């Protein structure tokens, strides 16, 4: 989100306030430790939340450098390095040469890692299917489309914010 002073941003509408409240609730529910433990137990994937998040991120992209993974997840590079080491020892990921710079390495899922992500996603989707079983298919399509649009807008806002922060940093050192 932009770091501009809040006085420069118009007040939030009632609809935006309700969306923020709902997102806060769903984020809390989705990140509870008990939910994660249940999900990974159902999937048969004995990994902590950080490791599962990293596996999902790798699965959603081409092999990435650890620094790129850290940036996408919004965590410190050292955190990703430790998690990658854990996942590599467990056979979920492997390091491959970066085709753009042979000195660097990218992180790639192994077959075991791809299977683990698939099982976690399947367990999560089944739980969501149960929770949303009373919804009509058109409602689900609309919700999915709106969620994707919101995520895209959040990402665009985050990119704008990062560009602004870099410009601010350059200006401060000039």
PDB file of C-alpha atoms in Angstrom:
ATOM      1  CA  UNK A   1       0.000   0.000   0.000  1.00  0.00           C
ATOM      2  CA  UNK A   2       1.227   3.526  -0.637  1.00  0.00           C
ATOM      3  CA  UNK A   3       3.099   5.173   2.199  1.00  0.00           C
ATOM      4  CA  UNK A   4       1.853   8.641   1.331  1.00  0.00           C
ATOM      5  CA  UNK A   5       0.431  10.573   4.280  1.00  0.00           C
ATOM      6  CA  UNK A   6      -3.111   9.484   5.091  1.00  0.00           C
ATOM      7  CA  UNK A   7      -4.221  13.124   4.997  1.00  0.00           C
ATOM      8  CA  UNK A   8      -3.535  13.017   1.210  1.00  0.00           C
ATOM      9  CA  UNK A   9      -5.829  10.008   0.712  1.00  0.00           C
ATOM     10  CA  UNK A  10      -9.611  10.531   0.576  1.00  0.00           C
ATOM     11  CA  UNK A  11     -11.578   8.905   3.400  1.00  0.00           C
ATOM     12  CA  UNK A  12     -12.533   5.282   2.791  1.00  0.00           C
ATOM     13  CA  UNK A  13     -16.084   4.602   1.677  1.00  0.00           C
ATOM     14  CA  UNK A  14     -18.335   2.371   3.758  1.00  0.00           C
ATOM     15  CA  UNK A  15     -17.887  -0.361   1.130  1.00  0.00           C
ATOM     16  CA  UNK A  16     -14.095  -0.212   1.341  1.00  0.00           C
ATOM     17  CA  UNK A  17     -14.268  -0.319   5.142  1.00  0.00           C
ATOM     18  CA  UNK A  18     -16.410  -3.483   4.942  1.00  0.00           C
ATOM     19  CA  UNK A  19     -13.999  -5.062   2.422  1.00  0.00           C
ATOM     20  CA  UNK A  20     -11.061  -4.299   4.723  1.00  0.00           C
ATOM     21  CA  UNK A  21     -12.911  -5.836   7.671  1.00  0.00           C
ATOM     22  CA  UNK A  22     -13.764  -8.969   5.672  1.00  0.00           C
ATOM     23  CA  UNK A  23     -10.169  -9.315   4.433  1.00  0.00           C
ATOM     24  CA  UNK A  24      -8.872  -8.978   7.977  1.00  0.00           C
ATOM     25  CA  UNK A  25     -11.212 -11.741   9.123  1.00  0.00           C
ATOM     26  CA  UNK A  26     -10.372 -14.078   6.237  1.00  0.00           C
ATOM     27  CA  UNK A  27      -6.637 -13.448   6.638  1.00  0.00           C
ATOM     28  CA  UNK A  28      -6.901 -14.319  10.316  1.00  0.00           C
ATOM     29  CA  UNK A  29      -8.854 -17.492   9.552  1.00  0.00           C
ATOM     30  CA  UNK A  30      -6.532 -18.523   6.719  1.00  0.00           C
ATOM     31  CA  UNK A  31      -3.330 -18.022   8.707  1.00  0.00           C
ATOM     32  CA  UNK A  32      -4.313 -19.706  11.959  1.00  0.00           C
ATOM     33  CA  UNK A  33      -1.800 -22.349  12.985  1.00  0.00           C
ATOM     34  CA  UNK A  34      -4.511 -24.935  13.628  1.00  0.00           C
ATOM     35  CA  UNK A  35      -5.902 -24.503  10.123  1.00  0.00           C
ATOM     36  CA  UNK A  36      -2.443 -24.925   8.636  1.00  0.00           C
ATOM     37  CA  UNK A  37      -1.806 -28.051  10.702  1.00  0.00           C
ATOM     38  CA  UNK A  38      -5.136 -29.532   9.618  1.00  0.00           C
ATOM     39  CA  UNK A  39      -4.499 -28.683   5.956  1.00  0.00           C
ATOM     40  CA  UNK A  40      -1.006 -30.177   5.907  1.00  0.00           C
ATOM     41  CA  UNK A  41      -2.184 -33.252   7.804  1.00  0.00           C
ATOM     42  CA  UNK A  42      -4.982 -33.818   5.268  1.00  0.00           C
ATOM     43  CA  UNK A  43      -2.471 -33.315   2.445  1.00  0.00           C
ATOM     44  CA  UNK A  44       0.165 -35.513   4.099  1.00  0.00           C
ATOM     45  CA  UNK A  45       2.731 -32.711   3.808  1.00  0.00           C
ATOM     46  CA  UNK A  46       4.539 -32.191   7.147  1.00  0.00           C
ATOM     47  CA  UNK A  47       5.794 -28.644   6.521  1.00  0.00           C
ATOM     48  CA  UNK A  48       5.432 -25.357   8.367  1.00  0.00           C
ATOM     49  CA  UNK A  49       3.556 -22.376   6.943  1.00  0.00           C
ATOM     50  CA  UNK A  50       6.679 -20.663   5.615  1.00  0.00           C
ATOM     51  CA  UNK A  51       7.743 -23.766   3.710  1.00  0.00           C
ATOM     52  CA  UNK A  52       4.294 -24.275   2.203  1.00  0.00           C
ATOM     53  CA  UNK A  53       4.117 -20.602   1.174  1.00  0.00           C
ATOM     54  CA  UNK A  54       7.523 -20.914  -0.487  1.00  0.00           C
ATOM     55  CA  UNK A  55       6.546 -24.100  -2.322  1.00  0.00           C
ATOM     56  CA  UNK A  56       3.351 -22.450  -3.567  1.00  0.00           C
ATOM     57  CA  UNK A  57       5.282 -19.408  -4.785  1.00  0.00           C
ATOM     58  CA  UNK A  58       7.789 -21.541  -6.669  1.00  0.00           C
ATOM     59  CA  UNK A  59       4.951 -23.581  -8.188  1.00  0.00           C
ATOM     60  CA  UNK A  60       3.282 -20.390  -9.439  1.00  0.00           C
ATOM     61  CA  UNK A  61       6.364 -19.137 -11.276  1.00  0.00           C
ATOM     62  CA  UNK A  62       9.414 -20.239 -13.155  1.00  0.00           C
ATOM     63  CA  UNK A  63      12.432 -21.151 -11.047  1.00  0.00           C
ATOM     64  CA  UNK A  64      13.527 -18.029  -9.162  1.00  0.00           C
ATOM     65  CA  UNK A  65      16.612 -16.847  -7.314  1.00  0.00           C
ATOM     66  CA  UNK A  66      16.244 -16.847  -3.519  1.00  0.00           C
ATOM     67  CA  UNK A  67      16.277 -13.038  -3.452  1.00  0.00           C
ATOM     68  CA  UNK A  68      13.415 -12.907  -5.945  1.00  0.00           C
ATOM     69  CA  UNK A  69      11.457 -15.389  -3.827  1.00  0.00           C
ATOM     70  CA  UNK A  70      12.049 -13.251  -0.742  1.00  0.00           C
ATOM     71  CA  UNK A  71      10.831 -10.160  -2.563  1.00  0.00           C
ATOM     72  CA  UNK A  72       7.679 -11.886  -3.826  1.00  0.00           C
ATOM     73  CA  UNK A  73       6.885 -13.233  -0.369  1.00  0.00           C
ATOM     74  CA  UNK A  74       7.773  -9.980   1.388  1.00  0.00           C
ATOM     75  CA  UNK A  75      10.303 -11.588   3.718  1.00  0.00           C
ATOM     76  CA  UNK A  76      14.028 -11.291   4.395  1.00  0.00           C
ATOM     77  CA  UNK A  77      16.367 -13.184   2.071  1.00  0.00           C
ATOM     78  CA  UNK A  78      17.916 -15.035   5.030  1.00  0.00           C
ATOM     79  CA  UNK A  79      14.484 -16.436   5.890  1.00  0.00           C
ATOM     80  CA  UNK A  80      14.103 -17.804   2.351  1.00  0.00           C
ATOM     81  CA  UNK A  81      17.632 -19.242   2.431  1.00  0.00           C
ATOM     82  CA  UNK A  82      16.888 -21.218   5.614  1.00  0.00           C
ATOM     83  CA  UNK A  83      13.555 -22.456   4.292  1.00  0.00           C
ATOM     84  CA  UNK A  84      15.078 -23.441   0.941  1.00  0.00           C
ATOM     85  CA  UNK A  85      17.789 -25.403   2.758  1.00  0.00           C
ATOM     86  CA  UNK A  86      15.098 -27.243   4.757  1.00  0.00           C
ATOM     87  CA  UNK A  87      13.080 -27.970   1.614  1.00  0.00           C
ATOM     88  CA  UNK A  88      16.161 -29.095  -0.294  1.00  0.00           C
ATOM     89  CA  UNK A  89      17.185 -31.521   2.488  1.00  0.00           C
ATOM     90  CA  UNK A  90      13.631 -32.915   2.444  1.00  0.00           C
ATOM     91  CA  UNK A  91      13.668 -33.363  -1.349  1.00  0.00           C
ATOM     92  CA  UNK A  92      10.996 -30.786  -2.215  1.00  0.00           C
ATOM     93  CA  UNK A  93      13.234 -28.362  -4.133  1.00  0.00           C
ATOM     94  CA  UNK A  94      16.542 -28.343  -5.940  1.00  0.00           C
ATOM     95  CA  UNK A  95      18.933 -25.629  -7.027  1.00  0.00           C
ATOM     96  CA  UNK A  96      19.541 -25.165 -10.754  1.00  0.00           C
ATOM     97  CA  UNK A  97      21.952 -22.835 -12.557  1.00  0.00           C
ATOM     98  CA  UNK A  98      20.516 -19.485 -13.576  1.00  0.00           C
ATOM     99  CA  UNK A  99      20.619 -19.434 -17.395  1.00  0.00           C
ATOM    100  CA  UNK A 100      21.238 -15.661 -17.298  1.00  0.00           C
ATOM    101  CA  UNK A 101      24.141 -15.899 -14.822  1.00  0.00           C
ATOM    102  CA  UNK A 102      25.803 -19.276 -14.298  1.00  0.00           C
ATOM    103  CA  UNK A 103      27.254 -18.065 -10.980  1.00  0.00           C
ATOM    104  CA  UNK A 104      23.745 -17.683  -9.563  1.00  0.00           C
ATOM    105  CA  UNK A 105      21.219 -20.379  -8.783  1.00  0.00           C
ATOM    106  CA  UNK A 106      17.465 -20.620  -9.001  1.00  0.00           C
ATOM    107  CA  UNK A 107      15.158 -22.714  -6.889  1.00  0.00           C
ATOM    108  CA  UNK A 108      12.997 -25.285  -8.652  1.00  0.00           C
ATOM    109  CA  UNK A 109      10.429 -27.809  -7.430  1.00  0.00           C
ATOM    110  CA  UNK A 110      11.291 -31.486  -7.618  1.00  0.00           C
ATOM    111  CA  UNK A 111       8.653 -34.063  -8.509  1.00  0.00           C
ATOM    112  CA  UNK A 112       8.149 -34.547  -4.754  1.00  0.00           C
ATOM    113  CA  UNK A 113       7.662 -30.797  -4.351  1.00  0.00           C
ATOM    114  CA  UNK A 114       5.159 -30.590  -7.220  1.00  0.00           C
ATOM    115  CA  UNK A 115       3.198 -33.482  -5.725  1.00  0.00           C
ATOM    116  CA  UNK A 116       3.218 -31.832  -2.275  1.00  0.00           C
ATOM    117  CA  UNK A 117       1.898 -28.541  -3.677  1.00  0.00           C
ATOM    118  CA  UNK A 118      -0.798 -30.394  -5.590  1.00  0.00           C
ATOM    119  CA  UNK A 119      -1.904 -32.223  -2.426  1.00  0.00           C
ATOM    120  CA  UNK A 120      -1.956 -29.018  -0.339  1.00  0.00           C
ATOM    121  CA  UNK A 121      -3.948 -27.213  -3.017  1.00  0.00           C
ATOM    122  CA  UNK A 122      -6.376 -30.115  -3.360  1.00  0.00           C
ATOM    123  CA  UNK A 123      -6.954 -30.241   0.407  1.00  0.00           C
ATOM    124  CA  UNK A 124      -7.451 -26.459   0.500  1.00  0.00           C
ATOM    125  CA  UNK A 125      -9.816 -26.505  -2.466  1.00  0.00           C
ATOM    126  CA  UNK A 126     -11.905 -29.281  -0.945  1.00  0.00           C
ATOM    127  CA  UNK A 127     -12.227 -27.315   2.294  1.00  0.00           C
ATOM    128  CA  UNK A 128     -13.218 -24.225   0.348  1.00  0.00           C
ATOM    129  CA  UNK A 129     -15.697 -26.269  -1.710  1.00  0.00           C
ATOM    130  CA  UNK A 130     -17.323 -27.422   1.524  1.00  0.00           C
ATOM    131  CA  UNK A 131     -17.474 -23.881   2.925  1.00  0.00           C
ATOM    132  CA  UNK A 132     -18.936 -22.449  -0.299  1.00  0.00           C
ATOM    133  CA  UNK A 133     -21.224 -25.354  -1.149  1.00  0.00           C
ATOM    134  CA  UNK A 134     -24.325 -23.152  -0.852  1.00  0.00           C
ATOM    135  CA  UNK A 135     -23.081 -20.690  -3.468  1.00  0.00           C
ATOM    136  CA  UNK A 136     -24.270 -20.782  -7.065  1.00  0.00           C
ATOM    137  CA  UNK A 137     -21.669 -21.343  -9.834  1.00  0.00           C
ATOM    138  CA  UNK A 138     -22.206 -17.802 -11.177  1.00  0.00           C
ATOM    139  CA  UNK A 139     -21.599 -16.331  -7.709  1.00  0.00           C
ATOM    140  CA  UNK A 140     -18.367 -18.310  -7.458  1.00  0.00           C
ATOM    141  CA  UNK A 141     -17.248 -17.093 -10.922  1.00  0.00           C
ATOM    142  CA  UNK A 142     -17.982 -13.492  -9.937  1.00  0.00           C
ATOM    143  CA  UNK A 143     -16.130 -13.839  -6.638  1.00  0.00           C
ATOM    144  CA  UNK A 144     -13.106 -15.420  -8.332  1.00  0.00           C
ATOM    145  CA  UNK A 145     -13.010 -12.661 -10.945  1.00  0.00           C
ATOM    146  CA  UNK A 146     -13.310  -9.921  -8.345  1.00  0.00           C
ATOM    147  CA  UNK A 147     -10.631 -11.497  -6.141  1.00  0.00           C
ATOM    148  CA  UNK A 148      -8.218 -11.707  -9.071  1.00  0.00           C
ATOM    149  CA  UNK A 149      -8.952  -8.109 -10.004  1.00  0.00           C
ATOM    150  CA  UNK A 150      -8.379  -6.978  -6.406  1.00  0.00           C
ATOM    151  CA  UNK A 151      -5.078  -8.860  -6.164  1.00  0.00           C
ATOM    152  CA  UNK A 152      -3.933  -7.346  -9.466  1.00  0.00           C
ATOM    153  CA  UNK A 153      -4.797  -3.866  -8.184  1.00  0.00           C
ATOM    154  CA  UNK A 154      -2.996  -4.518  -4.881  1.00  0.00           C
ATOM    155  CA  UNK A 155       0.074  -5.701  -6.786  1.00  0.00           C
ATOM    156  CA  UNK A 156      -0.011  -2.666  -9.070  1.00  0.00           C
ATOM    157  CA  UNK A 157      -0.277  -0.411  -6.033  1.00  0.00           C
ATOM    158  CA  UNK A 158       2.632  -2.231  -4.368  1.00  0.00           C
ATOM    159  CA  UNK A 159       4.783  -1.814  -7.501  1.00  0.00           C
ATOM    160  CA  UNK A 160       3.940   1.894  -7.607  1.00  0.00           C
ATOM    161  CA  UNK A 161       4.807   2.148  -3.912  1.00  0.00           C
ATOM    162  CA  UNK A 162       8.141   0.354  -4.399  1.00  0.00           C
ATOM    163  CA  UNK A 163       9.012   2.636  -7.332  1.00  0.00           C
ATOM    164  CA  UNK A 164       8.168   5.655  -5.204  1.00  0.00           C
ATOM    165  CA  UNK A 165      10.305   4.386  -2.321  1.00  0.00           C
ATOM    166  CA  UNK A 166      13.253   3.832  -4.657  1.00  0.00           C
ATOM    167  CA  UNK A 167      12.842   7.349  -6.050  1.00  0.00           C
ATOM    168  CA  UNK A 168      12.633   8.746  -2.500  1.00  0.00           C
ATOM    169  CA  UNK A 169      15.818   6.874  -1.553  1.00  0.00           C
ATOM    170  CA  UNK A 170      17.651   8.197  -4.628  1.00  0.00           C
ATOM    171  CA  UNK A 171      16.492  11.742  -3.872  1.00  0.00           C
ATOM    172  CA  UNK A 172      17.618  11.458  -0.252  1.00  0.00           C
ATOM    173  CA  UNK A 173      21.141  10.441  -1.281  1.00  0.00           C
ATOM    174  CA  UNK A 174      21.456  13.089  -4.020  1.00  0.00           C
TER     175      UNK A 174
END
